[in-house]
XYZ file of C-alpha atoms in Angstrom:
588
model
C 27.386 -48.498 -72.038
C 29.629 -49.618 -69.208
C 31.829 -47.243 -67.263
C 35.032 -49.299 -67.263
C 36.353 -46.957 -69.978
C 36.327 -43.173 -69.853
C 34.058 -41.272 -72.222
C 35.456 -38.468 -74.407
C 34.062 -36.232 -77.142
C 35.896 -35.300 -80.334
C 34.798 -32.945 -83.085
C 35.715 -33.020 -86.771
C 35.782 -29.605 -88.443
C 37.116 -28.270 -91.710
C 36.167 -26.593 -94.977
C 33.094 -27.741 -96.884
C 33.805 -30.841 -99.024
C 37.137 -31.486 -97.301
C 36.119 -35.053 -96.382
C 35.038 -34.666 -92.755
C 31.924 -36.837 -92.916
C 33.599 -39.437 -95.148
C 36.604 -39.807 -92.824
C 34.398 -39.876 -89.731
C 31.995 -42.427 -91.203
C 34.890 -44.661 -92.247
C 36.358 -44.423 -88.735
C 33.030 -45.395 -87.136
C 32.699 -48.356 -89.525
C 36.236 -49.608 -88.886
C 35.723 -49.360 -85.118
C 32.487 -51.342 -85.180
C 30.116 -48.431 -84.719
C 27.993 -49.532 -87.696
C 27.503 -52.880 -89.408
C 28.643 -53.879 -92.907
C 25.076 -54.371 -94.195
C 24.214 -50.713 -93.506
C 27.359 -49.526 -95.300
C 26.444 -51.667 -98.329
C 22.942 -50.152 -98.276
C 24.385 -46.623 -98.227
C 26.776 -47.521 -101.057
C 23.885 -48.706 -103.229
C 21.782 -45.590 -102.504
C 24.721 -43.292 -103.171
C 25.482 -44.990 -106.485
C 21.857 -44.607 -107.595
C 22.148 -40.846 -106.969
C 25.506 -40.660 -108.746
C 27.396 -40.051 -105.490
C 29.113 -43.370 -104.891
C 31.970 -41.840 -102.892
C 29.495 -40.568 -100.289
C 28.737 -43.979 -98.728
C 30.751 -43.330 -95.554
C 29.559 -39.727 -95.228
C 25.975 -40.986 -95.228
C 26.631 -42.763 -91.949
C 26.427 -39.300 -90.387
C 24.389 -37.246 -92.860
C 21.068 -38.543 -91.579
C 18.747 -35.877 -92.942
C 17.186 -36.196 -96.400
C 18.194 -32.610 -97.228
C 21.804 -33.448 -96.391
C 21.812 -36.550 -98.589
C 20.357 -34.695 -101.559
C 22.792 -31.776 -101.264
C 25.723 -33.904 -100.163
C 26.692 -31.596 -97.276
C 26.329 -31.696 -93.484
C 23.698 -29.267 -92.146
C 23.184 -30.225 -88.497
C 25.792 -31.704 -86.176
C 25.926 -35.510 -86.116
C 26.769 -37.521 -82.985
C 27.926 -41.136 -83.235
C 29.807 -43.440 -80.896
C 32.600 -45.920 -81.299
C 35.164 -47.565 -79.062
C 38.961 -47.489 -78.982
C 41.222 -49.612 -76.822
C 41.173 -46.877 -74.147
C 38.018 -44.767 -74.541
C 34.373 -44.697 -75.453
C 34.261 -41.917 -78.048
C 31.386 -39.698 -79.114
C 32.447 -38.211 -82.440
C 30.838 -34.982 -83.578
C 30.781 -34.188 -87.297
C 30.254 -30.439 -87.642
C 29.128 -28.701 -90.850
C 31.657 -26.783 -92.913
C 29.275 -24.728 -95.062
C 28.897 -21.091 -93.992
C 25.076 -21.336 -94.041
C 25.238 -23.718 -91.088
C 27.953 -22.142 -88.937
C 25.592 -21.820 -85.947
C 25.265 -25.628 -85.938
C 29.051 -26.002 -86.187
C 29.474 -23.729 -83.149
C 27.070 -25.963 -81.214
C 29.178 -28.987 -82.137
C 32.543 -27.490 -81.283
C 31.283 -26.215 -77.933
C 30.657 -29.853 -76.969
C 34.073 -31.289 -77.810
C 36.780 -32.398 -75.408
C 39.593 -29.905 -75.974
C 42.914 -31.361 -77.111
C 45.696 -28.781 -77.065
C 47.758 -30.306 -79.863
C 50.917 -32.265 -80.380
C 53.271 -30.416 -78.019
C 52.275 -32.113 -74.745
C 55.304 -33.916 -73.332
C 54.638 -37.354 -71.891
C 56.829 -40.107 -70.498
C 55.860 -42.389 -73.346
C 56.704 -39.697 -75.890
C 54.566 -37.236 -77.772
C 51.744 -38.036 -80.153
C 53.613 -36.958 -83.272
C 53.553 -39.403 -86.118
C 50.945 -41.780 -84.675
C 47.864 -43.203 -86.384
C 44.471 -41.571 -85.939
C 43.298 -44.182 -83.416
C 46.550 -43.916 -81.449
C 46.160 -40.150 -81.424
C 42.654 -40.529 -79.981
C 43.954 -42.825 -77.247
C 46.676 -40.241 -76.476
C 44.091 -37.569 -75.579
C 44.173 -36.516 -71.941
C 40.536 -36.127 -70.773
C 39.738 -32.813 -69.061
C 38.671 -32.643 -65.432
C 34.901 -32.983 -65.264
C 33.065 -30.518 -62.947
C 30.809 -33.058 -61.215
C 30.845 -31.009 -57.997
C 28.989 -28.077 -59.583
C 25.179 -27.856 -59.887
C 23.681 -29.465 -62.976
C 23.665 -27.560 -66.257
C 22.497 -29.343 -69.416
C 21.770 -27.208 -72.525
C 19.221 -28.910 -74.777
C 20.318 -29.829 -78.291
C 16.855 -31.038 -79.304
C 13.551 -32.374 -77.948
C 11.847 -35.486 -79.328
C 8.429 -37.075 -78.903
C 8.831 -40.856 -78.909
C 5.783 -43.098 -79.135
C 5.181 -45.191 -76.041
C 7.817 -43.255 -74.081
C 6.927 -39.565 -74.199
C 9.033 -36.409 -74.303
C 12.792 -36.955 -74.525
C 15.111 -33.915 -74.374
C 18.676 -34.538 -75.546
C 21.850 -32.616 -74.813
C 25.262 -32.682 -73.231
C 25.828 -32.566 -69.479
C 28.146 -29.580 -68.982
C 28.373 -29.565 -65.183
C 26.968 -31.639 -62.353
C 25.270 -35.016 -62.513
C 21.933 -36.079 -64.032
C 20.165 -39.072 -62.462
C 16.805 -40.826 -62.867
C 14.370 -39.586 -60.209
C 15.926 -36.105 -60.091
C 13.571 -33.106 -60.273
C 14.865 -30.711 -62.924
C 13.949 -27.174 -63.949
C 14.233 -25.927 -67.533
C 15.158 -22.267 -68.043
C 14.159 -19.787 -69.311
C 10.716 -21.421 -69.659
C 10.556 -22.229 -65.906
C 9.206 -25.771 -66.383
C 9.867 -28.237 -63.547
C 9.499 -32.014 -63.855
C 10.910 -35.371 -62.783
C 13.454 -37.357 -64.806
C 12.156 -40.895 -65.417
C 15.210 -42.363 -67.175
C 18.565 -41.386 -68.698
C 20.172 -43.000 -71.752
C 23.368 -42.578 -73.762
C 23.560 -44.187 -77.194
C 20.421 -46.256 -76.386
C 21.859 -47.683 -73.158
C 20.382 -46.840 -69.736
C 22.556 -44.925 -67.253
C 22.307 -44.695 -63.479
C 23.940 -41.265 -63.772
C 25.191 -38.993 -66.551
C 28.402 -37.042 -65.973
C 29.848 -33.920 -67.635
C 30.739 -34.704 -71.228
C 27.985 -37.290 -71.668
C 25.599 -36.694 -74.585
C 22.332 -38.081 -73.280
C 18.615 -38.333 -73.812
C 16.325 -38.345 -70.793
C 12.627 -39.043 -70.451
C 10.636 -36.490 -68.420
C 7.181 -36.658 -66.809
C 4.138 -34.610 -67.836
C 5.997 -32.250 -70.179
C 4.881 -31.674 -73.761
C 7.403 -31.484 -76.570
C 6.046 -27.948 -77.119
C 6.929 -26.830 -73.569
C 10.723 -26.998 -73.969
C 13.061 -26.477 -76.894
C 16.630 -26.296 -78.131
C 18.574 -23.635 -76.229
C 16.755 -24.274 -72.933
C 18.959 -25.318 -70.004
C 18.113 -28.087 -67.535
C 19.296 -27.938 -63.916
C 18.636 -29.452 -60.508
C 15.562 -27.682 -59.098
C 16.955 -28.090 -55.558
C 20.514 -26.900 -56.234
C 20.951 -23.479 -57.876
C 18.411 -24.070 -60.678
C 19.010 -22.150 -63.927
C 17.047 -18.937 -64.473
C 16.246 -16.563 -67.302
C 18.789 -13.778 -67.788
C 17.340 -10.259 -67.741
C 20.699 -8.892 -68.939
C 24.389 -9.680 -68.638
C 27.797 -8.024 -68.694
C 30.366 -9.467 -71.083
C 33.941 -8.967 -72.212
C 34.027 -9.075 -76.012
C 36.693 -8.938 -78.707
C 35.596 -7.607 -82.099
C 37.100 -9.896 -84.739
C 35.644 -8.828 -88.039
C 33.135 -6.032 -88.561
C 33.143 -3.798 -91.656
C 31.959 -0.720 -89.786
C 31.557 0.425 -86.209
C 29.524 -1.157 -83.427
C 27.496 1.244 -81.264
C 24.986 0.856 -78.451
C 21.789 -0.619 -79.860
C 23.546 -3.085 -82.185
C 21.617 -6.378 -82.027
C 23.396 -9.333 -83.672
C 22.763 -13.025 -83.001
C 24.585 -14.721 -80.109
C 25.497 -18.396 -80.231
C 25.917 -19.403 -76.583
C 25.886 -23.153 -75.789
C 22.932 -24.381 -77.896
C 21.016 -21.081 -77.825
C 20.847 -18.929 -80.951
C 19.236 -15.611 -79.956
C 19.600 -11.944 -80.946
C 21.035 -9.797 -78.135
C 21.348 -6.018 -77.983
C 24.559 -4.211 -77.049
C 22.709 -2.020 -74.534
C 25.730 -0.097 -73.218
C 29.408 0.090 -74.127
C 30.884 0.467 -70.636
C 34.652 0.303 -71.178
C 37.163 -0.148 -73.940
C 40.020 -2.318 -72.646
C 43.398 -3.628 -73.741
C 42.699 -7.060 -75.236
C 45.886 -8.542 -73.758
C 46.171 -7.010 -70.288
C 42.501 -6.163 -69.673
C 43.511 -2.649 -68.574
C 40.843 0.019 -69.033
C 41.572 2.387 -71.919
C 38.367 4.432 -72.176
C 35.057 4.866 -70.345
C 31.791 4.674 -72.297
C 33.255 4.555 -75.823
C 30.865 5.729 -78.537
C 31.714 2.817 -80.825
C 33.876 -0.274 -81.318
C 35.694 -1.511 -84.415
C 37.579 -4.630 -85.490
C 40.413 -5.414 -83.088
C 38.828 -3.623 -80.116
C 38.077 -5.313 -76.798
C 35.408 -3.983 -74.460
C 33.154 -4.545 -71.474
C 29.518 -4.291 -72.591
C 26.036 -4.737 -71.151
C 23.814 -6.974 -73.282
C 20.064 -7.637 -73.256
C 18.589 -10.764 -74.894
C 15.844 -10.101 -77.436
C 14.010 -13.266 -76.362
C 14.072 -15.315 -73.131
C 17.541 -16.811 -72.726
C 19.532 -18.663 -70.061
C 23.244 -17.913 -69.719
C 25.706 -17.985 -66.820
C 28.916 -16.208 -65.863
C 32.047 -17.824 -67.277
C 33.628 -18.035 -63.816
C 30.755 -20.172 -62.467
C 29.716 -22.231 -65.500
C 32.306 -21.846 -68.307
C 30.382 -23.768 -71.016
C 27.397 -21.447 -70.562
C 29.502 -18.308 -70.246
C 31.268 -18.085 -73.621
C 29.695 -17.072 -76.908
C 30.205 -16.124 -80.537
C 28.554 -13.086 -82.138
C 27.214 -13.767 -85.639
C 26.175 -11.176 -88.213
C 26.365 -10.823 -91.983
C 27.072 -14.574 -92.284
C 30.315 -14.292 -90.358
C 31.646 -14.367 -86.803
C 31.803 -10.706 -85.779
C 33.042 -11.140 -82.206
C 33.640 -13.598 -79.398
C 33.176 -13.043 -75.699
C 32.861 -14.323 -72.167
C 30.148 -13.412 -69.675
C 31.375 -11.622 -66.529
C 28.084 -11.327 -64.674
C 24.373 -12.093 -65.118
C 21.313 -10.352 -63.692
C 18.636 -13.012 -63.354
C 15.046 -12.199 -64.155
C 12.683 -12.232 -61.161
C 9.961 -14.811 -61.653
C 6.422 -13.451 -61.269
C 4.538 -16.426 -62.662
C 2.554 -17.018 -59.461
C 0.832 -13.615 -59.596
C -1.688 -12.728 -62.282
C -2.369 -9.137 -63.327
C -5.985 -8.104 -63.802
C -6.964 -5.896 -66.740
C -6.370 -2.212 -66.032
C -9.426 -0.012 -65.500
C -9.514 3.298 -67.447
C -8.375 6.197 -65.287
C -7.550 3.984 -62.309
C -4.139 4.526 -60.664
C -3.963 0.968 -59.312
C -2.780 -2.290 -60.829
C -4.470 -5.327 -59.281
C -2.565 -8.576 -58.774
C -4.284 -11.798 -57.756
C -2.956 -15.028 -56.294
C -4.415 -18.094 -54.617
C -2.827 -18.993 -51.273
C -3.985 -22.486 -50.437
C -7.691 -22.293 -51.273
C -8.076 -18.581 -50.493
C -7.780 -15.907 -53.234
C -5.673 -12.864 -52.380
C -5.859 -9.600 -54.321
C -3.429 -6.733 -54.032
C -3.722 -3.213 -55.447
C -0.459 -1.509 -56.415
C -0.007 2.151 -57.266
C 3.137 3.098 -59.153
C 5.256 5.149 -56.817
C 7.265 7.798 -58.668
C 5.577 8.136 -62.043
C 1.967 9.192 -62.604
C -0.384 9.536 -65.573
C -2.483 12.560 -66.485
C -5.681 10.505 -66.163
C -5.012 9.718 -62.500
C -6.617 11.663 -59.613
C -5.031 15.054 -58.794
C -3.384 13.945 -55.541
C -1.283 11.423 -57.462
C -0.095 13.825 -60.147
C 2.207 15.909 -57.983
C 4.570 13.038 -57.249
C 7.646 13.528 -55.096
C 10.364 16.022 -55.943
C 13.218 13.692 -55.089
C 15.167 14.864 -58.128
C 15.906 18.061 -56.184
C 17.995 16.202 -53.633
C 18.833 12.923 -55.384
C 19.062 13.999 -59.012
C 16.779 13.279 -61.962
C 18.850 10.230 -62.969
C 18.226 8.599 -59.584
C 14.498 9.246 -59.885
C 14.466 7.585 -63.312
C 16.316 4.576 -61.890
C 13.770 4.207 -59.077
C 10.900 4.254 -61.577
C 12.232 1.018 -63.060
C 12.714 -0.790 -59.746
C 10.322 -3.610 -58.802
C 7.979 -3.723 -55.845
C 8.332 -6.556 -53.355
C 5.289 -8.271 -51.913
C 5.812 -9.241 -48.287
C 3.459 -11.387 -46.158
C 2.032 -9.577 -43.156
C 1.032 -12.388 -40.823
C -2.077 -11.987 -38.668
C -0.768 -14.435 -36.068
C 1.802 -17.115 -35.508
C 2.531 -19.692 -38.188
C 2.321 -19.093 -41.917
C -0.248 -17.808 -44.364
C -0.219 -21.165 -46.174
C -1.228 -23.101 -43.032
C -3.339 -20.568 -41.151
C -5.152 -19.051 -44.091
C -5.533 -15.357 -44.855
C -7.069 -13.604 -41.874
C -7.810 -10.282 -43.575
C -7.491 -8.302 -46.797
C -4.339 -6.781 -45.310
C -2.429 -10.074 -45.240
C -0.002 -8.819 -47.894
C 1.782 -5.502 -47.946
C 4.091 -3.727 -50.360
C 7.757 -3.371 -49.443
C 9.991 -0.584 -50.717
C 12.846 -1.317 -48.327
C 15.322 -1.958 -51.166
C 14.616 1.507 -52.616
C 14.668 3.187 -49.208
C 18.075 1.707 -48.383
C 19.486 2.974 -51.661
C 18.047 6.464 -51.118
C 19.537 6.671 -47.626
C 22.856 5.324 -48.870
C 23.132 7.569 -51.942
C 21.501 10.689 -50.555
C 22.292 14.322 -51.247
C 22.133 16.505 -54.350
C 25.929 16.610 -54.522
C 27.682 13.519 -55.827
C 30.110 13.524 -52.891
C 27.729 14.244 -50.000
C 28.807 11.360 -47.764
C 30.724 9.003 -50.022
C 33.477 6.770 -48.641
C 31.957 6.814 -45.162
C 32.309 10.576 -44.789
C 30.047 12.731 -42.635
C 29.336 15.796 -44.732
C 25.680 15.892 -43.640
C 23.529 14.706 -40.732
C 20.570 13.096 -42.542
C 21.418 9.566 -41.368
C 22.222 10.672 -37.813
C 18.912 12.540 -37.544
C 17.059 9.381 -38.534
C 19.016 7.304 -35.997
C 18.167 9.778 -33.216
C 14.474 9.884 -34.147
C 14.250 6.079 -34.219
C 16.032 5.845 -30.863
C 13.770 8.449 -29.263
C 10.672 6.667 -30.543
C 11.988 3.363 -29.202
C 12.600 4.825 -25.725
C 9.165 6.477 -25.604
C 7.474 3.199 -26.555
C 9.512 1.285 -23.956
C 8.443 3.719 -21.233
C 4.758 3.504 -22.202
C 2.568 2.084 -19.423
C -0.664 1.682 -21.409
C -2.561 -1.572 -20.715
C -1.912 -4.261 -23.317
C -5.622 -4.755 -23.991
C -6.238 -1.203 -25.255
C -7.128 -0.809 -28.931
C -4.271 1.537 -29.736
C -0.973 2.507 -28.125
C 2.285 4.303 -29.042
C 3.600 0.890 -30.066
C 1.490 1.234 -33.234
C 3.860 4.003 -34.351
C 7.059 2.411 -35.639
C 10.450 3.183 -37.141
C 8.917 3.132 -40.631
C 6.934 6.244 -39.700
C 10.208 7.875 -38.643
C 11.921 6.896 -41.909
C 9.009 8.222 -43.985
C 9.127 11.516 -42.067
C 12.809 11.875 -42.977
C 12.163 11.180 -46.675
C 9.503 13.906 -46.774
C 11.795 16.277 -44.850
C 14.584 15.694 -47.364
C 12.215 16.726 -50.158
C 11.145 19.854 -48.270
C 14.727 20.813 -47.329
C 16.538 19.506 -50.367
C 19.888 21.330 -50.192
C 22.892 19.638 -48.620
C 23.544 22.865 -46.667
C 20.223 22.269 -44.886
C 21.758 19.155 -43.297
C 25.261 20.210 -42.261
C 26.951 17.770 -39.895
C 27.883 20.667 -37.610
C 24.168 21.539 -37.240
C 23.031 18.078 -36.066
C 21.065 19.281 -33.008
C 19.174 21.950 -34.924
C 18.396 19.569 -37.807
C 17.200 16.899 -35.374
C 14.885 19.357 -33.602
C 13.416 20.421 -36.961
C 12.840 16.775 -37.918
C 11.099 16.224 -34.554
C 8.808 19.191 -35.252
C 7.946 17.600 -38.630
C 7.160 14.287 -36.922
C 5.125 16.037 -34.226
C 3.140 17.853 -36.919
C 2.284 14.582 -38.697
C 1.111 13.054 -35.409
C -1.090 16.023 -34.502
C -2.630 16.132 -37.983
C -3.075 12.357 -38.044
C -1.622 12.274 -41.564
C 1.658 10.860 -42.845
C 1.578 10.149 -46.546
C 3.355 7.012 -47.767
C 6.387 8.313 -49.640
C 5.906 5.780 -52.448
C 2.140 5.255 -52.665
C 0.283 8.557 -53.172
C -2.868 8.871 -51.111
C -2.004 6.209 -48.532
C -2.002 7.593 -44.973
C 0.402 5.562 -42.821
C -1.259 6.832 -39.616
C -4.732 5.692 -40.645
C -6.272 3.380 -38.031
C -4.257 4.713 -35.090
C -6.438 6.487 -32.524
C -6.267 10.288 -32.510
C -5.728 10.306 -28.730
C -2.730 7.990 -29.065
C -1.148 10.231 -31.712
C -1.783 13.381 -29.637
C -0.283 11.800 -26.492
C 2.847 10.818 -28.400
C 3.087 14.328 -29.896
C 2.934 15.836 -26.372
C 5.667 13.486 -25.132
C 7.911 14.595 -28.000
C 7.201 18.260 -27.207
C 8.191 17.679 -23.537
C 11.451 16.077 -24.606
C 12.192 19.035 -26.900
C 11.525 21.604 -24.159
C 13.516 19.755 -21.457
C 16.599 18.844 -23.461
C 15.775 15.145 -24.086
C 16.074 13.752 -20.539
C 14.992 10.325 -21.787
C 18.331 9.945 -23.584
C 20.164 10.305 -20.269
C 17.807 7.820 -18.609
C 18.435 5.295 -21.363
C 22.201 5.341 -20.870
């Protein structure tokens, strides 16, 4: 298909048996989209089945089940040409049993706002059907956005291979492009792109295309998956999403836990209303009520939703075609909505989890880096099992100073695996120098604890200074930095104060907050006294040679540092305490 004419999509919808397929088939025939011999063949077949009037409808009703029942089940895409446009016409089903297919069809159409658009040449009122089609004003196509192409179907074609088909919603699809399919996380190269059996050098938004992909089985991808450019914001699986919904027609009340089917682009997946966050005015968007217990017909709300199966959606503001949906239940459209925000699921496909050992507190993950296998043992940080060793069962009493809700939230947070390089370069190029080449990072949890500290909800909110927890940590880190800078130990010694770092200081504070868990223990007016007490805690850890990892029970963060080094640092801290911190004055 050449590009001298613009390409538009139109959809034909209406009640069952209202003549949609017949009118559409006749239009395609008159515009040269199908030859006379085929129409005569359909006419003969229809007459033999006693359905002579169906000859034009059979142009589109391609499935045997559709021909026998005389209704449209799936959506049908055909092309024809007007004097101004290349047109893909979409015949959508009208029977209620196949509404999900109709929604797929209508979501692909070029929107025409009606007969009230004023133009210099006059309005479209009173024109013929073909003239009305030529009067359509094509929408602006978002070619500047990253590629998003929801799959309508996937075919296996002999001699060619796997051919996904769908409509380009945003971006551009080209042969040679490397694409990723979400939520299945399959990446491959596009070998060729076709539209209506004609090769394209590029497919633009609005184009219904088929494209051949390398080394992908027809079983690997399916309808509802979304293709995107692997190098430019590739699509990802949605862990959950926040949406604004309007309840159209529900006989009862909708509460948290309700799990109807969502039709979003070509996906058809059950999603749970996990939380009803706000009830809002459907016109102004103004908040009316926080955390409503239920919703009824006519209500509008902000809700959190969780897909029941892997699903790829986007926020409406970024990718509109993938950010609007219909809610289906009881064979009717219960609600419609738009997606306000999406939390993407973190991919963990590279790491494999070994089978758990009975009574063992660790979970072992394995991964191959280059040709070298790496294994990593993780111990869950804030939740323990009765079968685990005694030292892990006590846990950390952070609910005393952060609240039980915060502790529950931290239990669900992921661990991050961070490379700990044994030299310059990268693990991939240099290889793994020791078993300790990977370490666990809890920095995201630590930052949140330090930001939202205190047993009272208003401890230091809005930048206030109701306590001195943060200032004590800053002072301890600064003191440690100055002591390390003033250290004159030879560089070739096995251990030096430089082995003690700011993470040891942060861990000391977290333990201190558990031990002194009341906000009154950390009054801003008592900064000096609180800092001295924190220093005594730190000094005690150094002298004992033990500082337990706040998140991993049983792991001593001071293990491997020479006892003499720890004792020397403890003495330096004691001298600073007794002499009024002269090193602070020297550092100014």
